[in-house]
CSV table of C-alpha atoms and ligand atoms in Angstrom, one decimal:
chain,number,residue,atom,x,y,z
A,21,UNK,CA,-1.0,-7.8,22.3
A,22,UNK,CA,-0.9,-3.8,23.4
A,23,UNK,CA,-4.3,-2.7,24.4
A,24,UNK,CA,-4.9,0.8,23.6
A,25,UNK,CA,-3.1,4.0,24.6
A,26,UNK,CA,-4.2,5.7,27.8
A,27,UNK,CA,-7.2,8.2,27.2
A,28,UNK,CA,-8.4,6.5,24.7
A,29,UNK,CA,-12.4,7.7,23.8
A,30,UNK,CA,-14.9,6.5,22.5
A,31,UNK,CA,-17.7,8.1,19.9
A,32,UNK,CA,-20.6,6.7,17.5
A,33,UNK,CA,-21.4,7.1,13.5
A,34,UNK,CA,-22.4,10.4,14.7
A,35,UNK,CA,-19.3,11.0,15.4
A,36,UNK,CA,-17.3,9.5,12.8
A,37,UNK,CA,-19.4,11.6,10.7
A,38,UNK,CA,-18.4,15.1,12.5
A,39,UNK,CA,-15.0,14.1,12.7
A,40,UNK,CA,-14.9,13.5,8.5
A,41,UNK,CA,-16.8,17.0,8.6
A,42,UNK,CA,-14.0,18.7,10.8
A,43,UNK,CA,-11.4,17.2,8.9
A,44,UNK,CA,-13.3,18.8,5.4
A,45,UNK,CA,-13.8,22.1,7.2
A,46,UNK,CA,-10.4,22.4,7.7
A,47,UNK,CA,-9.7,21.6,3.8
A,48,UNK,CA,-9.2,18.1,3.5
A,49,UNK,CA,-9.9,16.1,0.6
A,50,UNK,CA,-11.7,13.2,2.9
A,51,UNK,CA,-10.6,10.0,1.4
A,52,UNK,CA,-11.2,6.3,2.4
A,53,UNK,CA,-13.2,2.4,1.4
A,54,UNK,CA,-15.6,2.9,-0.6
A,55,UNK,CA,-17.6,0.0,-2.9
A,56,UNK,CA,-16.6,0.1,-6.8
A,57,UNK,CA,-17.7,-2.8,-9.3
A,58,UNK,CA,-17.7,-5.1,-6.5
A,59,UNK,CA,-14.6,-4.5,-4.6
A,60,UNK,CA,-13.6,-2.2,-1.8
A,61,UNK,CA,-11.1,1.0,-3.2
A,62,UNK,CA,-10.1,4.0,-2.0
A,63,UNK,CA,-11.7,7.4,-3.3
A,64,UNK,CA,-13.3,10.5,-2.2
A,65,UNK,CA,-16.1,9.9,0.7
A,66,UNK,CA,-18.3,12.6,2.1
A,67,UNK,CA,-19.6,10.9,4.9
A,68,UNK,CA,-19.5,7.6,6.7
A,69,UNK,CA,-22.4,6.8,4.2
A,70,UNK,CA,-20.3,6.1,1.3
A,71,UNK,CA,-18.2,3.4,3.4
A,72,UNK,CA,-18.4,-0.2,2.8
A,73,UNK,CA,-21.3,-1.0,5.1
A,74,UNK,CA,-22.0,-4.3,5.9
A,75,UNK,CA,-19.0,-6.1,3.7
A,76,UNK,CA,-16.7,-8.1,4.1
A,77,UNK,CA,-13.8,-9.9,1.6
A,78,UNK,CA,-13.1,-13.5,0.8
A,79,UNK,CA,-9.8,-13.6,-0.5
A,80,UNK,CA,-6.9,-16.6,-1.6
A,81,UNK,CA,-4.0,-16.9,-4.1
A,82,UNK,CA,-5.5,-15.3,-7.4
A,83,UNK,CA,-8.9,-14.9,-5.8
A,84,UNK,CA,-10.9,-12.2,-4.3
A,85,UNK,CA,-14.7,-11.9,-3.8
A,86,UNK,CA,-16.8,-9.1,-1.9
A,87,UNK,CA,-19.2,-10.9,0.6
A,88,UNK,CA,-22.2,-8.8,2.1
A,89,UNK,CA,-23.5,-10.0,4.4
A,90,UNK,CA,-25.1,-6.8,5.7
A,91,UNK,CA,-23.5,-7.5,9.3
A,92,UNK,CA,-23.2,-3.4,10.9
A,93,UNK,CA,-19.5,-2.4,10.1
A,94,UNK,CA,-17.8,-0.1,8.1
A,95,UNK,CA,-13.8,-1.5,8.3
A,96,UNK,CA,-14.4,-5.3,8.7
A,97,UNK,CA,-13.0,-5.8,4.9
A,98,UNK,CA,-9.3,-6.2,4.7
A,99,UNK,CA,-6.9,-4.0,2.2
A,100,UNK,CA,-8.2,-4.7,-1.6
A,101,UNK,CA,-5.9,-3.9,-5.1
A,102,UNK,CA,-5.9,0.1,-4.5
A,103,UNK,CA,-3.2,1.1,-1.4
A,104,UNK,CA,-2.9,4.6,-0.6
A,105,UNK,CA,0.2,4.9,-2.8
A,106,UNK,CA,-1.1,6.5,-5.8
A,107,UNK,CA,-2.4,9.2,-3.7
A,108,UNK,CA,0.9,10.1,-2.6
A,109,UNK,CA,2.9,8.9,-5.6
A,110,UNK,CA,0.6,9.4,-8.5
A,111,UNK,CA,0.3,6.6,-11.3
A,112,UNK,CA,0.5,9.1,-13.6
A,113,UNK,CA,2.7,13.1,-13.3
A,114,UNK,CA,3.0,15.4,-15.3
A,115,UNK,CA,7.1,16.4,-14.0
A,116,UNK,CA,7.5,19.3,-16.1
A,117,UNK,CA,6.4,21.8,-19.9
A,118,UNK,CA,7.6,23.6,-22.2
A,119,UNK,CA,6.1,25.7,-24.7
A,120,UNK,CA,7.7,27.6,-27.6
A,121,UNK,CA,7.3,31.4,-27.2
A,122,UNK,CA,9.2,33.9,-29.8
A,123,UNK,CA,11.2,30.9,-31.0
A,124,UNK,CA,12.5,30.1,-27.4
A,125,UNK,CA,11.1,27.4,-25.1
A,126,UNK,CA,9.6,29.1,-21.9
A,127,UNK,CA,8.9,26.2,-18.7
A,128,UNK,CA,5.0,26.2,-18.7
A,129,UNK,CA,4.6,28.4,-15.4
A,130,UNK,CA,2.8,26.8,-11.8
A,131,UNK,CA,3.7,25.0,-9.1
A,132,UNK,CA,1.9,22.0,-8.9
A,133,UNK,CA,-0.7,22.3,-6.5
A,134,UNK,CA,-0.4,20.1,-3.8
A,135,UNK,CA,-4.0,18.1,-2.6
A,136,UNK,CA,-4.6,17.6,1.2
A,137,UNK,CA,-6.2,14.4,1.5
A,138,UNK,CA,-7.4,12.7,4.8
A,139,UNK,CA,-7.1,9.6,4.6
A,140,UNK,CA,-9.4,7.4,6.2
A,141,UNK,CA,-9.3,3.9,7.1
A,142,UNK,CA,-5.6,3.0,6.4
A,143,UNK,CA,-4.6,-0.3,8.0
A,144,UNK,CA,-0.9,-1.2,10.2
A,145,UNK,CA,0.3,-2.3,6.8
A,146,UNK,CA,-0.5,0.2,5.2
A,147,UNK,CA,1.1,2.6,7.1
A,148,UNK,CA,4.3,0.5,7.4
A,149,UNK,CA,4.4,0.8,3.5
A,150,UNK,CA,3.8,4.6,3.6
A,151,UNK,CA,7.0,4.8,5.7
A,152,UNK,CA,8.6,2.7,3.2
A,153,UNK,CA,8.0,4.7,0.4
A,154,UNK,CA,8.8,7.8,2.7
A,155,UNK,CA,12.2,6.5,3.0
A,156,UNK,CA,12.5,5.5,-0.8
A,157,UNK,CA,11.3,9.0,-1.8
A,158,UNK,CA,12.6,11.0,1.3
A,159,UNK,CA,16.0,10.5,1.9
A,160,UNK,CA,19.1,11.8,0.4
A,161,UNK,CA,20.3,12.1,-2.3
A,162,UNK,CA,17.2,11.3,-4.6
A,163,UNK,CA,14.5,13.0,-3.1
A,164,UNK,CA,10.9,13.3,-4.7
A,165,UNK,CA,9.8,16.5,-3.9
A,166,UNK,CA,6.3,16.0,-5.6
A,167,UNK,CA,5.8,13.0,-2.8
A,168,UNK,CA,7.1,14.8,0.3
A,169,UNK,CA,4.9,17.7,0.0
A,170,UNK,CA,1.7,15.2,-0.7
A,171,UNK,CA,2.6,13.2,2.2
A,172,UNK,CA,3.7,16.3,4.4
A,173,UNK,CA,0.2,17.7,3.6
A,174,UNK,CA,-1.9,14.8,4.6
A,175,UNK,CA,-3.9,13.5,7.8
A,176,UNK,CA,-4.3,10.4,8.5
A,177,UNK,CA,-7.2,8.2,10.5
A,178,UNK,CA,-6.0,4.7,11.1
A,179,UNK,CA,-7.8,2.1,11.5
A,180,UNK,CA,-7.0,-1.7,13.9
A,181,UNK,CA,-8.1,-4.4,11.9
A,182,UNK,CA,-10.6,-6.6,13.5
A,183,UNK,CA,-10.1,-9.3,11.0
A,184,UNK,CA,-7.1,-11.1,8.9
A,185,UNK,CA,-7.8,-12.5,5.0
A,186,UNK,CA,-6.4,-15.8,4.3
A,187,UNK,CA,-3.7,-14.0,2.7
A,188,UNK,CA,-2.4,-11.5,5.2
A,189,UNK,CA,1.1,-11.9,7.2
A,190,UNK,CA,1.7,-8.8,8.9
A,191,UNK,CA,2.5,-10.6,12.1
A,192,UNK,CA,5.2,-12.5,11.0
A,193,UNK,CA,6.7,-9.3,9.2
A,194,UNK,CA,6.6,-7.1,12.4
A,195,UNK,CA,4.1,-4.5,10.1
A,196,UNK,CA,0.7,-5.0,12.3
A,197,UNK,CA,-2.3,-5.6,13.1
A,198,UNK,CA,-2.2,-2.7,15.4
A,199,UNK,CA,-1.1,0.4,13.9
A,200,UNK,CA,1.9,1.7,16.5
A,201,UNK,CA,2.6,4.9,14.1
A,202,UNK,CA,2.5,7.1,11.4
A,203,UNK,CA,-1.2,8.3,11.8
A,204,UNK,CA,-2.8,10.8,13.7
A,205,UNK,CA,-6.0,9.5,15.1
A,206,UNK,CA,-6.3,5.2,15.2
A,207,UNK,CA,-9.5,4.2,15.4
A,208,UNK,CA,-11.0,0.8,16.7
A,209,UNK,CA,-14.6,-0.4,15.4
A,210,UNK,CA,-16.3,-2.2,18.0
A,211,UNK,CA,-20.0,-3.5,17.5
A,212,UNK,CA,-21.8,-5.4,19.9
A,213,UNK,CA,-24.8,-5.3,22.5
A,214,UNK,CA,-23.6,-1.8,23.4
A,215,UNK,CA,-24.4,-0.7,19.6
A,216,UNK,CA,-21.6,0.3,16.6
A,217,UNK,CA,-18.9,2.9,18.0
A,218,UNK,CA,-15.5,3.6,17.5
A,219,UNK,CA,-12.5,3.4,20.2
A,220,UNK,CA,-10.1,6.6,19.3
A,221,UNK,CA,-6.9,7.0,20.0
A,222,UNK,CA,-4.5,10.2,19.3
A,223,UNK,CA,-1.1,10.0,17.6
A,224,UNK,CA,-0.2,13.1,17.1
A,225,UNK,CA,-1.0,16.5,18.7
A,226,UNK,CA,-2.9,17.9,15.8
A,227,UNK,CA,-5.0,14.5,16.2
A,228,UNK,CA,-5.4,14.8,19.9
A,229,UNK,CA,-6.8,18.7,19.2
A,230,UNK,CA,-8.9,17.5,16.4
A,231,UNK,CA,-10.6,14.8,18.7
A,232,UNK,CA,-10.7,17.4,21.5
A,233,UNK,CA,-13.3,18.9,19.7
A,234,UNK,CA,-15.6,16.0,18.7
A,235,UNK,CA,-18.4,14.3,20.7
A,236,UNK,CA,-16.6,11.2,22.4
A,237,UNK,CA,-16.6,10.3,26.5
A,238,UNK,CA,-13.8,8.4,27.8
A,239,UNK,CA,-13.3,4.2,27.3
A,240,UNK,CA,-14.6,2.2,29.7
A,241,UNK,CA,-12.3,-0.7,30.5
A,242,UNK,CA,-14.5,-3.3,29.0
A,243,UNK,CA,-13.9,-1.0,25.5
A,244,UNK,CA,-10.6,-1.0,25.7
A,245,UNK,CA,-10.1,-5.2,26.4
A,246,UNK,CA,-12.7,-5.3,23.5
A,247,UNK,CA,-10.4,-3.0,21.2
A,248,UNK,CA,-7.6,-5.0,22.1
A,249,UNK,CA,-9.1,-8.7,21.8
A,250,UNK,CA,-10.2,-7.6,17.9
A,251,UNK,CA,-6.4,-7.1,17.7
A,252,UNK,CA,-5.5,-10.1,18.6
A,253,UNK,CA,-8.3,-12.0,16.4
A,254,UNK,CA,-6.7,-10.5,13.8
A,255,UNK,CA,-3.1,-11.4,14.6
A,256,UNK,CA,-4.0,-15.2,16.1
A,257,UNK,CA,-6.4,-14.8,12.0
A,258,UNK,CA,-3.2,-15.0,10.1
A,259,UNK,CA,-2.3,-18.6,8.1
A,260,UNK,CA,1.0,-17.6,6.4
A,261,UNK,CA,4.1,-16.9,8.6
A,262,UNK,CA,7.5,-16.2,6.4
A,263,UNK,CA,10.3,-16.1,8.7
A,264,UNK,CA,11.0,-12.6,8.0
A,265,UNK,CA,14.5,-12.1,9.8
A,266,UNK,CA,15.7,-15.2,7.6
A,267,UNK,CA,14.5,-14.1,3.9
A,268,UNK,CA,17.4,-11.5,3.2
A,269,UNK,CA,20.0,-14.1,3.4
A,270,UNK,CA,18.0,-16.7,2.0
A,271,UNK,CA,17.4,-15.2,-1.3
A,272,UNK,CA,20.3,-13.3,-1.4
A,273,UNK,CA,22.2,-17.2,-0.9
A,274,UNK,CA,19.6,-18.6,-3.8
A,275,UNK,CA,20.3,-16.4,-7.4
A,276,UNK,CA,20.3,-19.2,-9.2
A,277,UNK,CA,17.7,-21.8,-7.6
A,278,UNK,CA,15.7,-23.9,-10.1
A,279,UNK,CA,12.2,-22.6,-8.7
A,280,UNK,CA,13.0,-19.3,-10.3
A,281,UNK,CA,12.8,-21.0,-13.8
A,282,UNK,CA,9.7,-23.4,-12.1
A,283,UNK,CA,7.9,-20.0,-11.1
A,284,UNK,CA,8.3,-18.0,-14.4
A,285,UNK,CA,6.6,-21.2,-16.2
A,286,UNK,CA,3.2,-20.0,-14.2
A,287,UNK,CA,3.9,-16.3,-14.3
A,288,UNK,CA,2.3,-14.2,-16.9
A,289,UNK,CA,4.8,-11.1,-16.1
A,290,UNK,CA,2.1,-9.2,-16.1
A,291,UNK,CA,3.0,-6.6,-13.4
A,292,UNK,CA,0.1,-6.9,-11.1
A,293,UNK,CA,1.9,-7.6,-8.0
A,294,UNK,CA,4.0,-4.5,-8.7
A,295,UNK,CA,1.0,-2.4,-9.2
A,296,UNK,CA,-1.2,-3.7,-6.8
A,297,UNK,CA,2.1,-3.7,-4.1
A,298,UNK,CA,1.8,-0.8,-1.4
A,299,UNK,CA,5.7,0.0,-1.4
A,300,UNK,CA,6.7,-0.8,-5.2
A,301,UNK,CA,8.2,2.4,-6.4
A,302,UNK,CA,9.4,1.6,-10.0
A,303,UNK,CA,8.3,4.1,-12.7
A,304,UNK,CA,9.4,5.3,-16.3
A,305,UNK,CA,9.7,8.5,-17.8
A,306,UNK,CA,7.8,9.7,-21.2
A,307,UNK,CA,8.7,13.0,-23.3
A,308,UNK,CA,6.2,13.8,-25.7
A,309,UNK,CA,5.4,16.7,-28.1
A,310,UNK,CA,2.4,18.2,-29.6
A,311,UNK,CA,2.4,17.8,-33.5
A,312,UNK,CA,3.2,21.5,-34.5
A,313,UNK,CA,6.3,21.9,-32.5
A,314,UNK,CA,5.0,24.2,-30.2
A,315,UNK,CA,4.8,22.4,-27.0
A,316,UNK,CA,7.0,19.4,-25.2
A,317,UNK,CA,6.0,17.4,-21.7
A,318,UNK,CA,7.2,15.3,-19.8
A,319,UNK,CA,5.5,12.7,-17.9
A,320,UNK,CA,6.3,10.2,-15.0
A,321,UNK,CA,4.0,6.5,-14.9
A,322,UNK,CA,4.5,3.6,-12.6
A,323,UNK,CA,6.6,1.1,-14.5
A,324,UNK,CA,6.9,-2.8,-13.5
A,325,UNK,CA,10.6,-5.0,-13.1
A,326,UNK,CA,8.1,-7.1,-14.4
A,327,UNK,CA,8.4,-5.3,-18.1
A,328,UNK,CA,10.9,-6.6,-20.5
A,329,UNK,CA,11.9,-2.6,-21.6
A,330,UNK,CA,12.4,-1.9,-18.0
A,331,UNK,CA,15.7,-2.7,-18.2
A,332,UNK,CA,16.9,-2.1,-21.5
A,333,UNK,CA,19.8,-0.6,-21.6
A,334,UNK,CA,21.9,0.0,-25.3
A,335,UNK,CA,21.5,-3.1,-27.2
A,336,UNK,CA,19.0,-5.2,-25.6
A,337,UNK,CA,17.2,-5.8,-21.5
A,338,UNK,CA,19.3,-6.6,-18.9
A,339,UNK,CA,16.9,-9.2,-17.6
A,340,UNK,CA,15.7,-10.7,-20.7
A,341,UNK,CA,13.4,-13.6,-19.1
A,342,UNK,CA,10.3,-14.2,-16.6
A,343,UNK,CA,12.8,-16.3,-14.4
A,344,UNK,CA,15.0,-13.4,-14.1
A,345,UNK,CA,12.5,-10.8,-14.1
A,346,UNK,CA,10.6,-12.6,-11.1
A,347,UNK,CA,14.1,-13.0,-9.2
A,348,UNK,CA,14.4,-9.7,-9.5
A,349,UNK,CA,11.4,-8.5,-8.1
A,350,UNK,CA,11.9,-11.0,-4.9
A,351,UNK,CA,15.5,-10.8,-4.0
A,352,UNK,CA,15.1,-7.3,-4.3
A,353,UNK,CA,11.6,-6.9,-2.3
A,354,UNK,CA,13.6,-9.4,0.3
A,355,UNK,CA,16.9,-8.7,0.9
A,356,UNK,CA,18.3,-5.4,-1.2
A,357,UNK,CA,15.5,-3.5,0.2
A,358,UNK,CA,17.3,-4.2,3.6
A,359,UNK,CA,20.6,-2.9,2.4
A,360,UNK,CA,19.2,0.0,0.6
A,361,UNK,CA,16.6,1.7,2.6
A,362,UNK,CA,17.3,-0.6,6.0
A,363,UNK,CA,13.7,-2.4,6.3
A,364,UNK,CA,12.0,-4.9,4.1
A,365,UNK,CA,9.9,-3.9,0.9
A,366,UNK,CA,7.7,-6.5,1.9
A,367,UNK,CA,5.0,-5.3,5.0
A,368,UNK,CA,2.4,-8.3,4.6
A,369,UNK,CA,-0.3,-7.5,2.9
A,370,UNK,CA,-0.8,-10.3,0.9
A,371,UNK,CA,-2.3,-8.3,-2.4
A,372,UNK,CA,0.6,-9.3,-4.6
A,373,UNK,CA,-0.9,-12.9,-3.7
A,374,UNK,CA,-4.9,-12.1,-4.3
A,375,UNK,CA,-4.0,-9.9,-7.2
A,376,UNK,CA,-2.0,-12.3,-9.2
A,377,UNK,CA,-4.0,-13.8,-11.4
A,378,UNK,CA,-2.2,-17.3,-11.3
A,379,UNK,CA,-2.0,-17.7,-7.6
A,380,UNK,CA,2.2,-17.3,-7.1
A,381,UNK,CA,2.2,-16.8,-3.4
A,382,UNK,CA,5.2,-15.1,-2.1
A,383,UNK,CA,5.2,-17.0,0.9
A,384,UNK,CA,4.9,-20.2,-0.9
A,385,UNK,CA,8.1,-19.5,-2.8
A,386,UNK,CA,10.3,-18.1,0.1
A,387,UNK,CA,8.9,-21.2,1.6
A,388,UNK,CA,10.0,-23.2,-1.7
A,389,UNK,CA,13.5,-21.7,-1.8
A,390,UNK,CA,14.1,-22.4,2.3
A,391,UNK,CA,12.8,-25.8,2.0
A,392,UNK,CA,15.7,-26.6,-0.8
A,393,UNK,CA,18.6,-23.8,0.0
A,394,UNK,CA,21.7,-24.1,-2.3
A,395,UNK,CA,19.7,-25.8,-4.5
A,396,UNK,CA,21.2,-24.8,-8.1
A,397,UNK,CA,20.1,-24.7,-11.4
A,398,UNK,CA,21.6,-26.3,-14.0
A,399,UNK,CA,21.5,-23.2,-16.2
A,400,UNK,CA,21.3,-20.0,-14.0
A,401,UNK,CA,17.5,-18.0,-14.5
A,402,UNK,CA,18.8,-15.7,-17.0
A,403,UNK,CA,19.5,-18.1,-19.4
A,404,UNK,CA,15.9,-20.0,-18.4
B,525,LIG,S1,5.3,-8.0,-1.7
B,525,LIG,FE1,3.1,-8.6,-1.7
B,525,LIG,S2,2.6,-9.0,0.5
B,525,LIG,FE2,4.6,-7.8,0.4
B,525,LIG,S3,3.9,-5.6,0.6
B,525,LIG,FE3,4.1,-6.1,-1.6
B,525,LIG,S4,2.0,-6.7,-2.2
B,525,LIG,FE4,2.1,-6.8,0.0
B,526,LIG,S1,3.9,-13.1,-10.2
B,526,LIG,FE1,1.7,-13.0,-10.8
B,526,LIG,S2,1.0,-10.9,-10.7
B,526,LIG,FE2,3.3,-10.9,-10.7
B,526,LIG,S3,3.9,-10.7,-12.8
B,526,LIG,FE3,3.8,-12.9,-12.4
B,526,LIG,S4,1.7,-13.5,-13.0
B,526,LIG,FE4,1.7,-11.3,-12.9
């Protein structure tokens, strides 16, 4: 397990504090954990005070529970439902307006303004599915101009996870648990008879002036072996281990395996794992107008494979049952992914398997399908 980068420092809740105040000085909107109805989410924070202090997560297939314990700790939870993807590719856009003027329809004038946020607290998986979503929105030729300036504007504090949930795998897909990019400062939390502080390392040279600036001394050695071993408690933490290099051509081998049509008897196709999944990027368009003619919008909202009217088409959906819908959803997350934007759409985090109310466990299925390749069904999943 890497231990942390050379001149790595170290500062208190003092600190974390004035580093959250720099950041809003220099007109960040400061996001990160926070408690909501009993679950950890991301939202605005002030100060270290509106982190999850002293909480922790249980969480299994279709099951999640906040546990406080009121041990010190702000980051010892693990990713909940929220991911930072709607801060960077909003649930809900308005894309353009129009409004009549002298008969004509004028485009509503204003940029949209583009927020800064600072975001606090985001996890290796996380960022691996930021950079997913940067490559599904960035590149050429269908670029989302909307997301590159949100992402272009933001900061980002990273934190190591200490700690796995029964339902991470970030080891076995190469996404974690140490955060090895994408942020600009990457924090460590370390609590023990030395008192609650915070390991820091810089990623980027905005990060390294930022922390230039803030009250920290240099890690001793005995920090940086204790940053390191919480990595590896993490990693050594995780139960499920996918063989990741395997799944593209497994599923890609497997369209028309008879635990598609076993699956889609439990699923509910409610969408869930879609919503709740840091690097789904499906949405739907709506055009609306006001009742006297006067003004016309349009609006982009996350949408779901999972929805029978995603893929209609003229005369009826493309894929017209669960089976098909759910096959969708994994061969593509599995194995188009790689061909289309050249890494998996699946970093680990295991929410698709909390957040789904009946339990279906991603790795269970990939686990299901390698256990029986070839298999066939006797009618294919569309047909199911
Ligand atoms: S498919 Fe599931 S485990 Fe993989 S990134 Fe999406 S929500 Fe996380
Ligand atoms: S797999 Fe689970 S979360 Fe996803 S659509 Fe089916 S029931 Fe809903």
């Amino acid at each position: 397990m890497p231990s942390p980068a050379p001149g790595a420092v170290v500062m208190d809740c003092r600190g974390l504090d004035a580093l959250i105040a720099a950041l809003q000085t220099e007109g960040y909107t400061t996001v990160g954990p926070r408690l909501r109805d009993d679950a950890v989410v991301y939202g605005e924070i002030d100060s270290t005070a509106d982190l999850p202090a002293g909480c922790t997560d249980v969480q299994a297939p279709g099951h999640y529970r906040l546990h406080r314990d009121g041990e010190p700790g702000f980051f010892r939870h693990t990713p909940g439902a929220d991911s930072w993807k709607r801060f960077f590719f909003p649930p809900r856009r308005q894309t353009w307006a129009l409004r009549l003027d002298n008969g004509v329809f004028r485009p509503v004038s204003g940029e949209e303004t583009v927020p800064r946020y600072a975001i606090i607290g985001a996890r290796a998986c996380e960022l691996a599915a930021v950079a997913v979503q940067d490559r599904v929105f960035g590149g050429q030729p269908y670029r989302d101009d909307s997301y590159r300036a949100r992402r272009a504007a933001a900061f980002v504090v990273a934190v190591h996870c200490g700690q796995a949930a029964a339902t991470c795998f970030c080891d076995a897909m190469g996404t974690g648990p140490r955060c090895e990019q994408g942020f600009d400062l990457a924090l460590t939390e370390l609590v023990d008879d030395e008192g609650h502080r915070f390991l820091l390392e810089a990623g980027s040279a905005r990060g390294a002036d930022l922390l230039a600036a803030l009250p920290t001394r240099p890690a001793s050695a005995a920090e940086c072996r204790a940053a390191a071993a919480a990595s590896e408690r993490a990693r050594a933490g995780q139960q499920r281990r996918p063989a990741a290099a395997e799944l593209p051509a497994l599923l890609a081998r497997n369209p028309e395996h008879p635990r598609w049509s076993e699956t889609a008897e439990r699923c509910l196709a409610c969408g869930n794992c879609t919503l709740a999944c840091p690097t789904c990027f499906c949405s739907d368009f709506e055009d609306s107008a006001d009742l006297a003619g006067g003004v016309a919008e349009r609006w982009q909202q996350w949408s779901s494979c999972f929805n029978a009217s995603f893929s209609y088409t003229h005369g009826g959906s493309v894929r017209g049952s669960t089976a098909a819908r759910y096959r969708q959803w994994l061969t593509h997350k599995l194995s188009g992914w790689v061909e289309q934007f050249g890494s998996s759409g699946c970093v680990g985090c295991g929410r698709c398997i909390t957040w789904c109310p009946v339990g279906i466990d991603i790795t269970e299925e990939v686990a299901v399908l390698a256990a029986h390749d070839g298999e066939r069904a006797t009618a294919a999943a569309d047909s199911a």
